[in-house]
Amino acid sequence: MKTTLEKSTACSTQKPVGLLPPPMKAPRSSAPHPKYSQAKRAAVISRVTSLTYVEPEVATTNVKPALTVTKPLWSAPSGQAAVQGICSAPLIGRPEPMGATPEASLAAVNFVIFSSNASAVTLCLFSESDLQQGRVTCEVALDPVLNRTGDLWHIMLPGVRKDLLYGYKLTGPEVTQGTAGAGQRFDPSKVLLDPYAKTIISRRSYGQLAPELAYGTQALGHAATWPQHAATLPSPSPEAPFDWEGDRPLNIPMEQLVIYEMHVRGFTQDKSSGVSAPGTYQGMIERLDYLQKLGVNAVELLPTQEFNELEYYSQIPGSDAYRFNFWGYSTVGYFAPMARYSDAMAKGKSAKAVHDEFKTMVRECHKRGIEVIMDVVFNHTAEGNDQGLTLSFRGLDNRIYYMLAPGGEYYNYSGCGNTFNCNHPVVRQFILDCLRYWVQEYHVDGFRFDLASILTRAPSAWHPQTVDPEGNPTALQSGGAIVNEAGIMTDGAGVPTGTPLPDPPLIEIISEDPVLRNTKMIAEAWDCDGLNQVGAFPHYGGRWAEWNGSFRDTVRQFIKGTDGPWAGSFASALCGSPNLYKEHHAPETDWWATNGGRKWKGGRTPSASINFVTAHDGFTLADLVSYNEKHNDANGENNRDGENHNSSWNCGEEGPARLWPTKRLRQRQMRNFASALMLAHGVPMLNMGDEYGHTKSGNNNTYCHDSALNWFNWSVAQRDEQGLVRFMRHLINFRKDHPELQRTTYVTDKDVQWHGEFPNTPDWTESSRLVAFTLSDGLGGGIFVAFNTAHTPKVLSLPRWGGRVWRQLVDTSKVAPFDFLVADEELSAADVNAARAASAMWTADHTYPMLPWSCIILESVLEDEANLLRAVPASKPARRA
């Protein structure tokens, strides 16, 4: 006779009748858990009052009766008691979605966490005051039978107080337990963050230390700089939705973007910003009009997912200053906005207020035609190396989330102590869920992936643990590392861990995901172990663009006038780097593009190239022309940190200039770099503060400074004494007004002609210091551009286009505001015409003089139009202090 267990259609207090089910399978563990005694199993079955045995009529046989056990409904009680003032009796809960989510029908919150190796899970609840004291308010142990589906642990709390915070404690195999313990890092004394936490609280104000506790006090957390973190609960009942005011994705074509890399706190933290809440999302909102006027149409935000700014907190030797994790490339919570960038958080407001502040920032950017791109760090986490902290992933399932060697050692392709196991199925689903969440919930427009080459590496894998009813391993390799014949860790399919994959599963699912279809994806296509995939990052039909480090290096070398093949390389960079993104052939020195990345080489458009000269790490634009060497003494590391090879030139004096010729040359060089950036095909990216000449005093690694070194100086920007902000603004708008600079295809001989000191005679030798070209607009007109990076002046003979003459627009050797001849608040139309008339003695004869280290942009206009403009009288010329 076969006995089955079915759900009763009515609420019943009757205990199951018939045979007692056979012992249930124990969880994966190297030792039996005390909860798995026979008495416990019987108690689990007896308390499930929503189940009844039914005995169908079947033929009698000599076969021993079998029993199938069906799990009760998710809304059935799971046996834990109600906690007065905290929640009603817990329910079994749903195994999805991940994280903490509201169940409005029951005024409850459902909790789900993943762990394949834990033997016990406890949900920890905190009041905020208890969190500050490092103690748990309430603990609810999950039943390992009813509150588990596969590797998902879940529980639902009806009537839970919505002001509470939560985390988890997990128990599992320990490192000392041989094969089963290798790579395991379970620690039931730690309260762990939910990887899917939507808001995280440890402190409410940026830079705030945890409260001092009495000596000997037993408290959670690691130190005053690493207090206990916990996640906020979603409201069990519906809340008013955020008013997006009809916001929709801007979907600006990639080739039309002008990206502004910026830091949320650094943008308005300086008192000169004059905002109501310096250093916050709200402060940024109040200054968005500046960015709109500057002309940028995308901001690339340095990390805004939860991180600990006090991670490196210590006094800098020889200084009164303290180290901060200012940039934020050390993520603690991937689904949570950085809470201490929120004015709402500082004022003690709710998690929803924090979310709404971030959403308002995105909405207000969109209103101004500015897209929001997030810099995300999936290559490593804040937990560090084997001596690092246990905050979340390490204590949940270290083997799954991190790339490990057979003995549990951490691979370190990130240079930060650990490497996220990105291509493991569980981890890649986590990353995909995260990206989807930011797009759907916060309307962000794109992502820049830090050290993205790590996302292409093969994961590490372990044999699943198989145990008997008492929790003992039943297979020789149960729980052990999956290695090849040489003993090297593999991905489970024979590929050594860390091997760059030609078809990385994570990159493929991101590229093909329907929710992310129009989301911009930008790869920093290298990592800290030397893997460089620039030009051949797996792009899946052009879905990915890349930070083009080759553009940066080439432009720096040519503009400062270095011997070598830089003239030709510079010309290629101006054309969108077709050698990298168009041509399928790769040099033999490019290991990736001639091996696993061969199929990804070439066949892309210019917009695959994110062009930049400077970024957050490295010299600013002003320092690039002011220092030959890095000056990182303020970091307290004896100037050992930071990049030594900067391809910079100080223009004659190291540091602040005293001599007028040095000052003028630096101004020219900054404009030359900016011109190369905005004239090049591809997507330009400008670093925050470069538009006004922000200096970090030669420090090229200011990761640890929450100070004026990293803060935008609004006083300097608004005074614009050297006219650089004006120049940048007009240069950006010039690019946006000229479709021939926003190409979706590479130029041909019909579009561009290369010149030297005479038309059609370019010089590509290694001693060449002149690159000049004409670019057609397809309508009979176009522009003439020339860069003279020699130390001597040149007189150029200009190409003759029938019935047209060349008219001066930009000359970086001119003093502002005559460096950019556009009528505005600085120059009247008459002033512009007068300046052009002054150069007509040259342009009318199709010639133009260029000073050393200068750039010119000339416009082709009809001859009659040029003559008319020269006839207009000039007003009094503008003067700049």
Tab-separated table of N, CA, C and O in Angstrom, residues 90 111 172 250 291 321 352 415 456 548 553 606 679 793 875 881:
chain	number	residue	atom	x	y	z
A	90	PRO	N	6.267	33.201	13.103
A	90	PRO	CA	6.815	33.127	11.747
A	90	PRO	C	6.145	32.059	10.892
A	90	PRO	O	5.626	31.055	11.402
A	111	PHE	N	11.831	36.721	3.863
A	111	PHE	CA	13.290	36.775	3.842
A	111	PHE	C	13.827	35.549	3.115
A	111	PHE	O	13.403	34.421	3.396
A	172	GLY	N	28.195	26.359	9.746
A	172	GLY	CA	28.518	25.390	8.713
A	172	GLY	C	29.869	24.779	8.964
A	172	GLY	O	30.475	24.989	10.033
A	250	LEU	N	16.524	58.246	-21.540
A	250	LEU	CA	16.863	59.193	-22.610
A	250	LEU	C	17.352	58.463	-23.861
A	250	LEU	O	17.141	58.933	-24.979
A	291	LEU	N	26.294	71.570	-14.872
A	291	LEU	CA	26.666	70.534	-15.830
A	291	LEU	C	25.907	70.692	-17.133
A	291	LEU	O	26.451	70.463	-18.214
A	321	ALA	N	45.868	64.812	9.128
A	321	ALA	CA	44.753	64.266	8.342
A	321	ALA	C	44.636	62.761	8.546
A	321	ALA	O	45.578	62.097	8.985
A	352	LYS	N	13.160	54.686	2.612
A	352	LYS	CA	12.466	55.159	1.409
A	352	LYS	C	12.916	56.572	1.057
A	352	LYS	O	13.076	56.913	-0.121
A	415	GLY	N	43.921	42.764	-7.171
A	415	GLY	CA	44.897	43.548	-6.430
A	415	GLY	C	44.386	44.006	-5.087
A	415	GLY	O	45.052	44.778	-4.391
A	456	THR	N	35.538	38.062	-17.079
A	456	THR	CA	35.660	37.077	-18.161
A	456	THR	C	36.432	35.836	-17.718
A	456	THR	O	36.622	34.920	-18.521
A	548	ASN	N	39.413	53.375	-23.368
A	548	ASN	CA	40.517	53.202	-24.303
A	548	ASN	C	41.796	53.792	-23.707
A	548	ASN	O	42.133	54.958	-23.918
A	553	ASP	N	47.277	57.185	-23.612
A	553	ASP	CA	48.735	57.137	-23.694
A	553	ASP	C	49.251	57.795	-24.971
A	553	ASP	O	50.247	58.527	-24.955
A	606	PRO	N	33.237	53.387	-34.067
A	606	PRO	CA	34.051	54.290	-33.240
A	606	PRO	C	33.521	54.464	-31.820
A	606	PRO	O	34.296	54.719	-30.895
A	679	LEU	N	37.623	66.454	-30.335
A	679	LEU	CA	37.606	66.317	-31.794
A	679	LEU	C	37.690	64.860	-32.240
A	679	LEU	O	37.372	64.553	-33.398
A	793	PRO	N	57.609	77.523	-34.278
A	793	PRO	CA	56.355	77.873	-34.967
A	793	PRO	C	56.357	77.337	-36.396
A	793	PRO	O	57.399	76.972	-36.949
A	875	SER	N	33.527	96.304	-31.702
A	875	SER	CA	33.375	97.066	-30.474
A	875	SER	C	34.688	97.023	-29.712
A	875	SER	O	35.661	96.434	-30.172
A	881	ALA	N	40.932	89.702	-16.658
A	881	ALA	CA	41.856	89.992	-15.561
A	881	ALA	C	42.962	88.951	-15.507
A	881	ALA	O	42.731	87.805	-15.789
